[in-house]
Amino acid sequence: MKNTENLVVVHLSATAVYAVIGSVVSAKDIRIMGVGQVKNSDFYQGQIKHRERLQGAIKQAIQEAEDTANCRVHSVWLTLATPELSSKNSAGHVDVEDEVVRAQDMVQALSNAKSQDLPSDYYLMHCCQQGIYVDDQEFMVDDAIETVAHNITVMYHMMMLPVASRQNIQKLLQSCDVGIDHIVFDAVTSAEYSLMAEERQQGVCLVDIGASSTSICVYKENKLIFTHCVATGSHEVTMDISADIGISMIEAEKLKKSHGTVDVHSVDPSSFFIFRPQGLSDEINVNVYNLARIIEARYIRIFTEVARQLHEADLLSYIDRGIVLTGGGSSIKGMVPFAKKLLKMSVVLTNTHPDISAYNHFDNDESFKQLNNQVNDRAYYTAFGTLLYSQSEQFRHSEKSEPEAIQKGRVKGVFQSAGQRFNQVLKKIL
C-alpha cells in the first residue's frame, strides 16, 4: 500500500470487549496505535445478555483505544463467535455475456450461491471465496475478471447468522455511534494470525477455545473449507471447579489459573495445597490430582465435540498438519501433551505474529512500553488477526463478489443449479 490506512477492530468475547486501532503500512507491516479492553460478560455464546452494559463496555473500549491512538473512530470491523453460526460450502454459476468475465459476473455468482443455499431467515455474515472454475477446466483460479470464458462457477464458504441476531448486533453498534464495515467469524481472523502458509496448504484445523464457545475452522490447499462454533468453552471448566470444591466462580477461576492443569499424568496424586478463598476464614485443603481430573473431564468433552464435528464432516484424514490451538481456554497448563494424547495427532499453540508491532507515536517511553506489552498479550490475537485478514488475498478475492465491486453496468446472469457439480468440485478442493 502506498499510503497508510487506519483500521479499527472490535472483538466481542464472553469475558471482555476489545478494541484495536491499527495503522496499515502494508500487508506485512501493521502497527498497533491503540488498544482498549473492558471486562464484560454480557455477550455470552453469541447472545446479548444485557444490552446497556454491553453498549457501555463497547463505548469504553473504543474510547480507550482512541485515547491511546489520539484519533476518532467512526466505523469498525467486528469479529465474534456464536453457536448460531451456520456454515456451508456453496457454488454460484454464471453464464458470461460477451465471453469476457466482468465484475458484475462475480457479484452475480455470489447472488446465485445465496439464492441456492442461504435460508430466507439468515443473513450472510461472512463469505470466503475458495476459487473459480472457468468453463470446463479441471483446476480453480483465484481471479477470473477479464478472462475469456463462456461460464464461471465460483466456489464459496458461506458463514450465516439468523437475520434477527444480525439486526440486534447492528443496532447495538449503532447505539455506540459507530458503523460496521464488516462482520467476520473470529476463528477465521484467529487463523489469519495463527496459521502459517504451509499449514493452510497441507491441511490444518484451528481450534479457538474461548470462555463460552469453541470455534473451529479447517483449511486445505490454502482454502477455508469448514467452520463451526461449539456452545462450550473454558467458563464451564470454572463452573465445574466451583461446584465440586464449593467455592465462588471468582475463586474457582483464580484456582484454575494458579494451580490448575489439564495433564493429570504430570501431577503427583498425593500432592495437596492450602487454598484460602477471599472473604472466608476457613482454609480448603485441595488435592492437585482431583483438581486436574475436574479440569480434564471438561476438556475431554470439548475436544470430543471438536473431533465429532470433524468426523461428521469427513475431514479428519485431510488435517495433515493437525491442530493449532488458540484462545484463552487453550493457555491452561498441560494443554499440548493432553490434546496430543487425546486426539492422537500433532497439536501446537499459536505464537506471536511477526507482521504486528506497536507503533511508537508517544512523547514518552513508558506509554510505548505499555502498548508494546499489550501487543504481546494473547487476548488481542483475534483482533490483530482481523487487521491481517483485512489485507489478505483471501479477503481481496472474496470482496470481488460483493455488490460494491461493480463500478458500472447492471448485474446480469442466468442462475443454474450447481448442486451436482459442487459435489464433485468439493472433492477436488479436499
Coordinates of C-alpha atoms in Angstrom, one line a residue:
M1 CA 0.0 0.0 0.0
K2 CA 1.3 3.4 -1.0
N3 CA -0.5 5.2 1.9
T4 CA -1.1 4.1 5.4
E5 CA -4.7 3.3 6.4
N6 CA -6.1 3.3 9.9
L7 CA -8.5 0.4 10.6
V8 CA -10.4 -0.3 13.8
V9 CA -11.5 -3.7 15.1
V10 CA -13.9 -4.5 17.9
H11 CA -13.8 -8.1 19.2
L12 CA -16.8 -9.2 21.3
S13 CA -15.9 -12.1 23.6
A14 CA -17.7 -13.6 26.6
T15 CA -15.3 -12.1 29.1
A16 CA -14.3 -8.7 27.6
V17 CA -14.7 -6.2 24.8
Y18 CA -11.5 -5.5 22.9
A19 CA -10.9 -2.5 20.6
V20 CA -7.8 -2.2 18.4
I21 CA -6.7 0.7 16.1
G22 CA -4.0 -0.3 13.6
S23 CA -2.0 1.7 11.1
V24 CA -1.7 -0.5 7.9
V25 CA 1.6 0.4 6.2
S26 CA 1.5 -2.7 4.1
A27 CA 0.0 -6.2 4.3
K28 CA 3.3 -7.2 6.0
D29 CA 3.6 -4.2 8.3
I30 CA 0.7 -3.4 10.6
R31 CA 1.4 -1.1 13.5
I32 CA -0.9 -1.0 16.5
M33 CA -1.6 2.6 17.5
G34 CA -4.1 2.0 20.4
V35 CA -6.0 -0.7 22.2
G36 CA -8.8 -0.9 24.7
Q37 CA -10.0 -3.7 26.9
V38 CA -13.1 -3.7 29.2
K39 CA -14.2 -6.7 31.1
N40 CA -17.7 -7.7 30.4
S41 CA -19.7 -10.9 30.4
D42 CA -22.9 -9.7 28.6
F43 CA -22.0 -11.3 25.2
Y44 CA -22.3 -14.9 26.1
Q45 CA -22.4 -17.7 23.4
G46 CA -23.2 -15.1 20.8
Q47 CA -26.2 -13.7 22.7
I48 CA -26.6 -10.1 24.1
K49 CA -27.4 -10.7 27.7
H50 CA -27.6 -7.1 28.9
R51 CA -27.7 -4.5 26.1
E52 CA -26.9 -1.4 28.1
R53 CA -23.9 -2.8 30.0
L54 CA -22.5 -4.3 26.7
Q55 CA -23.1 -0.9 25.0
G56 CA -21.2 0.8 27.7
A57 CA -18.3 -1.6 27.5
I58 CA -18.0 -1.2 23.8
K59 CA -18.0 2.6 24.1
Q60 CA -15.4 2.5 26.8
A61 CA -13.1 0.1 25.0
I62 CA -13.3 2.2 21.8
Q63 CA -12.6 5.3 23.9
E64 CA -9.5 3.8 25.5
A65 CA -8.2 2.9 22.0
E66 CA -9.0 6.4 20.7
D67 CA -7.2 8.0 23.7
T68 CA -4.1 5.9 23.1
A69 CA -4.1 6.3 19.3
N70 CA -5.1 10.0 19.5
C71 CA -7.8 9.6 16.8
R72 CA -11.6 9.2 16.4
V73 CA -13.4 6.0 15.4
H74 CA -16.3 6.2 13.0
S75 CA -16.7 2.6 11.8
V76 CA -15.2 -0.8 12.8
W77 CA -14.6 -4.3 11.7
L78 CA -16.5 -6.6 14.1
T79 CA -15.3 -10.1 15.0
L80 CA -17.2 -12.5 17.1
A81 CA -18.2 -16.1 17.7
T82 CA -21.7 -17.5 18.0
P83 CA -23.1 -21.1 18.1
E84 CA -25.9 -19.7 15.9
L85 CA -23.4 -19.7 13.0
S86 CA -24.5 -21.9 10.1
S87 CA -21.8 -22.7 7.5
K88 CA -22.0 -24.2 4.1
N89 CA -19.7 -24.7 1.0
S90 CA -21.6 -23.4 -2.0
A91 CA -21.3 -22.6 -5.7
G92 CA -22.5 -19.8 -7.9
H93 CA -22.8 -20.5 -11.6
V94 CA -23.0 -17.7 -14.2
D95 CA -23.2 -17.7 -18.0
V96 CA -20.8 -15.0 -19.2
E97 CA -22.1 -12.4 -21.6
D98 CA -19.8 -11.2 -24.4
E99 CA -17.5 -14.1 -23.3
V100 CA -15.4 -11.9 -21.0
V101 CA -15.8 -12.1 -17.3
R102 CA -16.7 -8.8 -15.7
A103 CA -17.1 -7.6 -12.1
Q104 CA -20.9 -8.0 -12.4
D105 CA -20.4 -11.7 -13.2
M106 CA -18.6 -12.2 -9.9
V107 CA -21.3 -10.4 -8.0
Q108 CA -24.0 -12.4 -9.7
A109 CA -22.1 -15.6 -8.8
L110 CA -22.4 -14.9 -5.1
S111 CA -26.0 -13.8 -5.6
N112 CA -26.8 -17.2 -7.2
A113 CA -25.0 -19.1 -4.5
K114 CA -27.1 -17.2 -1.9
S115 CA -30.3 -17.9 -3.8
Q116 CA -29.4 -21.6 -3.6
D117 CA -28.0 -22.0 -0.1
L118 CA -28.9 -19.0 2.1
P119 CA -32.2 -19.6 4.0
S120 CA -34.6 -16.7 3.9
D121 CA -34.3 -16.1 7.7
Y122 CA -30.5 -16.0 7.6
Y123 CA -28.0 -13.2 6.7
L124 CA -24.7 -13.8 5.0
M125 CA -22.4 -12.7 7.8
H126 CA -19.0 -13.6 6.2
C127 CA -18.1 -15.3 3.0
C128 CA -14.7 -16.6 1.8
Q129 CA -14.1 -17.4 -1.9
Q130 CA -12.4 -20.8 -2.4
G131 CA -11.7 -20.5 -6.1
I132 CA -13.2 -20.2 -9.6
Y133 CA -13.8 -22.8 -12.3
V134 CA -13.7 -21.3 -15.8
D135 CA -15.7 -23.3 -18.4
D136 CA -14.8 -26.9 -18.0
Q137 CA -11.3 -26.5 -16.7
E138 CA -10.2 -29.1 -14.1
F139 CA -8.4 -26.6 -11.8
M140 CA -9.5 -23.5 -10.0
V141 CA -8.2 -19.9 -10.4
D142 CA -8.3 -17.1 -7.8
D143 CA -9.3 -14.3 -10.1
A144 CA -11.2 -14.6 -13.4
I145 CA -12.0 -10.9 -14.2
E146 CA -11.1 -10.1 -17.9
T147 CA -10.8 -13.8 -18.6
V148 CA -12.3 -15.1 -21.8
A149 CA -15.0 -17.6 -20.9
H150 CA -18.4 -18.9 -21.6
N151 CA -19.3 -19.5 -18.0
I152 CA -17.8 -19.5 -14.5
T153 CA -18.6 -21.4 -11.3
V154 CA -17.4 -19.6 -8.1
M155 CA -16.9 -21.7 -5.0
Y156 CA -17.6 -20.1 -1.6
H157 CA -17.6 -21.0 2.1
M158 CA -20.5 -19.1 3.5
M159 CA -21.0 -18.3 7.2
M160 CA -24.5 -17.3 8.1
L161 CA -26.3 -15.7 11.0
P162 CA -30.1 -15.5 11.8
V163 CA -31.4 -12.2 10.4
A164 CA -32.7 -11.2 13.9
S165 CA -29.3 -11.7 15.5
R166 CA -27.6 -9.7 12.8
Q167 CA -30.0 -6.8 13.3
N168 CA -29.5 -6.8 17.1
I169 CA -25.8 -6.6 16.6
Q170 CA -26.1 -3.8 14.1
K171 CA -28.4 -1.8 16.4
L172 CA -26.0 -2.4 19.3
L173 CA -23.0 -0.9 17.4
Q174 CA -25.1 1.9 16.0
S175 CA -26.1 2.8 19.6
C176 CA -22.3 3.1 20.2
D177 CA -22.1 5.7 17.4
V178 CA -20.1 3.6 15.1
G179 CA -20.9 1.8 11.8
I180 CA -19.9 -1.7 10.8
D181 CA -17.6 -2.2 7.9
H182 CA -17.6 -6.0 8.1
I183 CA -18.6 -8.7 10.5
V184 CA -16.2 -11.7 10.5
F185 CA -16.2 -15.1 12.3
D186 CA -13.5 -15.0 14.9
A187 CA -12.0 -18.4 14.0
V188 CA -11.1 -17.0 10.6
T189 CA -9.4 -13.9 12.0
S190 CA -7.7 -16.0 14.6
A191 CA -6.5 -18.3 11.8
E192 CA -5.1 -15.3 9.9
Y193 CA -3.0 -14.5 13.0
S194 CA -2.1 -18.1 14.0
L195 CA -1.6 -20.2 10.9
M196 CA 1.4 -20.5 8.6
A197 CA 1.0 -20.7 4.8
E198 CA 2.3 -24.3 4.7
E199 CA -0.2 -25.4 7.3
R200 CA -3.1 -24.0 5.3
Q201 CA -1.8 -25.7 2.2
Q202 CA -1.2 -29.1 3.8
G203 CA -4.4 -29.2 5.8
V204 CA -4.9 -27.8 9.4
C205 CA -7.6 -27.2 11.9
L206 CA -7.6 -24.2 14.1
V207 CA -9.4 -24.6 17.4
D208 CA -10.1 -21.3 19.3
I209 CA -11.2 -22.1 22.9
G210 CA -13.0 -19.1 24.3
A211 CA -14.8 -18.7 27.6
S212 CA -18.4 -19.6 26.3
S213 CA -17.7 -21.2 23.0
T214 CA -15.1 -23.0 20.9
S215 CA -14.6 -22.0 17.3
I216 CA -13.3 -24.3 14.6
C217 CA -12.0 -23.7 11.1
V218 CA -10.3 -26.1 8.6
Y219 CA -8.0 -25.2 5.7
K220 CA -6.9 -27.4 2.9
E221 CA -4.9 -26.4 -0.2
N222 CA -5.0 -22.8 1.2
K223 CA -8.8 -22.8 1.1
L224 CA -11.2 -22.4 4.0
I225 CA -13.5 -25.4 3.8
F226 CA -15.1 -25.8 7.2
T227 CA -16.2 -23.6 10.1
H228 CA -18.2 -24.4 13.2
C229 CA -18.9 -22.9 16.7
V230 CA -19.5 -25.2 19.6
A231 CA -21.5 -23.9 22.6
T232 CA -19.0 -24.9 25.2
G233 CA -15.8 -23.3 26.5
S234 CA -13.4 -22.8 29.4
H235 CA -16.0 -21.0 31.5
E236 CA -17.6 -24.4 32.1
V237 CA -14.3 -25.6 33.5
T238 CA -14.5 -22.8 36.1
M239 CA -18.1 -23.8 36.8
D240 CA -17.1 -27.4 37.4
I241 CA -14.4 -26.4 39.8
S242 CA -16.8 -24.0 41.7
A243 CA -19.4 -26.8 42.0
D244 CA -17.0 -29.6 43.0
I245 CA -15.0 -27.7 45.6
G246 CA -17.8 -25.4 46.8
I247 CA -16.2 -22.0 46.1
S248 CA -17.3 -18.9 44.2
M249 CA -16.8 -18.6 40.4
I250 CA -14.2 -15.8 41.0
E251 CA -12.2 -18.0 43.4
A252 CA -12.6 -21.0 41.1
E253 CA -11.1 -19.0 38.2
K254 CA -8.2 -18.0 40.4
L255 CA -7.6 -21.6 41.5
K256 CA -7.7 -22.8 37.9
K257 CA -5.1 -20.3 36.8
S258 CA -2.8 -20.7 39.8
H259 CA -2.8 -24.5 40.3
G260 CA -4.8 -26.0 37.5
T261 CA -3.5 -28.3 34.8
V262 CA -5.3 -30.5 32.3
D263 CA -2.4 -33.0 32.2
V264 CA -3.3 -35.4 35.0
H265 CA -0.2 -37.5 34.3
S266 CA 2.1 -34.7 35.3
V267 CA 0.5 -34.5 38.8
D268 CA 1.5 -36.3 42.0
P269 CA -1.7 -37.9 43.3
S270 CA -0.6 -37.4 46.9
S271 CA 0.1 -33.7 46.4
F272 CA -2.1 -31.1 48.3
F273 CA -2.0 -27.4 48.8
I274 CA -3.9 -25.0 51.1
F275 CA -6.3 -22.6 49.4
R276 CA -7.9 -19.7 51.4
P277 CA -10.9 -18.2 49.5
Q278 CA -11.2 -14.5 49.8
G279 CA -13.7 -13.4 52.5
L280 CA -13.7 -16.8 54.2
S281 CA -11.8 -17.6 57.3
D282 CA -11.7 -21.4 56.6
E283 CA -8.9 -22.9 54.6
I284 CA -9.5 -25.5 52.0
N285 CA -7.2 -28.5 51.5
V286 CA -7.1 -29.1 47.8
N287 CA -5.8 -32.3 46.2
V288 CA -3.9 -31.3 43.0
Y289 CA -4.8 -34.5 41.3
N290 CA -8.5 -34.2 41.9
L291 CA -8.4 -30.6 40.6
A292 CA -6.7 -31.8 37.5
R293 CA -9.3 -34.6 37.0
I294 CA -12.1 -32.0 37.2
I295 CA -10.4 -29.9 34.5
E296 CA -9.5 -32.9 32.4
A297 CA -13.1 -34.1 32.3
R298 CA -14.5 -30.9 30.9
Y299 CA -11.7 -30.5 28.3
I300 CA -12.3 -34.1 27.2
R301 CA -15.9 -33.1 26.4
I302 CA -14.7 -30.0 24.5
F303 CA -12.3 -31.9 22.3
T304 CA -14.6 -34.8 21.8
E305 CA -17.2 -32.4 20.4
V306 CA -14.5 -30.9 18.1
A307 CA -13.4 -34.3 16.9
R308 CA -17.1 -35.3 16.4
Q309 CA -17.7 -32.2 14.1
L310 CA -14.5 -33.0 12.1
H311 CA -15.5 -36.7 11.8
E312 CA -19.1 -35.9 10.7
A313 CA -17.7 -33.5 8.0
D314 CA -15.3 -36.3 7.0
L315 CA -12.3 -34.0 7.5
L316 CA -10.0 -35.9 9.9
S317 CA -8.0 -37.5 7.1
Y318 CA -7.3 -34.1 5.5
I319 CA -5.7 -32.4 8.5
D320 CA -2.1 -33.4 7.8
R321 CA -0.7 -30.7 10.0
G322 CA -3.0 -31.4 12.9
I323 CA -4.4 -28.9 15.3
V324 CA -3.3 -25.3 16.1
L325 CA -4.8 -24.1 19.4
T326 CA -5.5 -20.5 20.4
G327 CA -7.9 -18.6 22.7
G328 CA -7.8 -18.1 26.4
G329 CA -9.0 -21.6 27.2
S330 CA -6.0 -23.1 25.4
S331 CA -3.5 -21.5 27.8
I332 CA -4.1 -23.8 30.8
K333 CA -1.1 -25.8 31.9
G334 CA -0.5 -29.2 30.2
M335 CA -2.8 -28.4 27.3
V336 CA -0.4 -29.6 24.4
P337 CA 0.5 -33.0 25.8
F338 CA -3.1 -33.6 26.9
A339 CA -4.5 -32.7 23.5
K340 CA -1.9 -34.7 21.6
K341 CA -2.7 -37.9 23.6
L342 CA -6.4 -37.4 23.4
L343 CA -6.6 -36.6 19.6
K344 CA -3.7 -38.7 18.5
M345 CA -2.4 -36.0 16.2
S346 CA 0.0 -33.1 16.1
V347 CA -1.1 -30.2 18.4
V348 CA 0.7 -26.8 18.8
L349 CA -0.1 -23.5 20.4
T350 CA -0.1 -20.3 18.4
N351 CA 2.8 -17.9 18.5
T352 CA 3.1 -14.1 18.1
H353 CA 2.8 -12.8 14.5
P354 CA 5.9 -11.1 13.0
D355 CA 3.9 -8.6 11.0
I356 CA 2.2 -7.0 14.0
S357 CA 4.1 -4.4 16.1
A358 CA 3.5 -1.5 18.4
Y359 CA 3.6 2.0 16.8
N360 CA 5.7 4.4 18.8
H361 CA 3.8 7.7 18.4
F362 CA 4.2 8.7 22.0
D363 CA 6.1 11.5 23.8
N364 CA 7.4 9.2 26.5
D365 CA 8.9 5.7 26.7
E366 CA 6.5 4.4 29.3
S367 CA 3.4 4.7 27.1
F368 CA 5.2 2.9 24.3
K369 CA 6.4 0.2 26.7
Q370 CA 2.8 -0.3 27.9
L371 CA 1.4 -0.6 24.3
N372 CA 4.2 -3.0 23.4
N373 CA 3.2 -5.2 26.3
Q374 CA -0.4 -5.2 25.2
V375 CA 0.7 -6.2 21.6
N376 CA 2.2 -9.3 23.1
D377 CA -1.0 -10.1 25.1
R378 CA -2.7 -13.3 23.7
A379 CA -6.1 -11.7 24.5
Y380 CA -5.7 -9.4 21.5
Y381 CA -4.7 -12.0 18.9
T382 CA -8.1 -12.3 17.4
A383 CA -8.5 -8.6 16.9
F384 CA -4.9 -8.4 15.4
G385 CA -5.9 -11.2 13.1
T386 CA -8.8 -9.2 11.8
L387 CA -6.3 -6.4 10.8
L388 CA -4.2 -9.1 9.0
Y389 CA -7.3 -10.6 7.4
S390 CA -8.4 -7.1 6.0
Q391 CA -5.1 -7.1 4.0
S392 CA -5.2 -10.8 2.9
E393 CA -5.5 -12.2 -0.5
Q394 CA -8.5 -14.2 0.9
F395 CA -10.4 -11.1 1.6
R396 CA -9.3 -9.3 -1.6
H397 CA -10.6 -12.2 -3.7
S398 CA -13.8 -12.6 -1.7
E399 CA -14.5 -8.9 -1.9
K400 CA -14.9 -9.0 -5.7
S401 CA -18.2 -10.9 -5.2
E402 CA -19.7 -8.1 -3.1
P403 CA -22.1 -5.7 -4.7
E404 CA -19.8 -2.8 -4.1
A405 CA -17.3 -4.3 -6.6
I406 CA -19.5 -3.2 -9.5
Q407 CA -18.3 0.1 -10.9
K408 CA -20.9 0.4 -13.7
G409 CA -23.4 -1.6 -15.6
R410 CA -26.2 -3.9 -14.5
V411 CA -25.7 -7.3 -13.0
K412 CA -26.8 -10.0 -15.4
G413 CA -26.5 -13.8 -15.2
V414 CA -28.6 -16.9 -15.6
F415 CA -28.9 -18.9 -12.4
Q416 CA -28.3 -22.6 -12.8
S417 CA -28.4 -25.3 -10.2
A418 CA -24.8 -26.2 -9.4
G419 CA -25.5 -28.8 -6.7
Q420 CA -24.3 -31.8 -8.7
R421 CA -21.2 -30.2 -9.9
F422 CA -20.5 -28.8 -6.5
N423 CA -20.4 -32.3 -5.0
Q424 CA -17.6 -33.1 -7.5
V425 CA -15.6 -29.9 -7.1
L426 CA -15.7 -30.1 -3.3
K427 CA -13.9 -33.4 -3.6
K428 CA -11.3 -31.6 -5.7
I429 CA -10.8 -29.0 -3.0
L430 CA -10.2 -31.6 -0.4

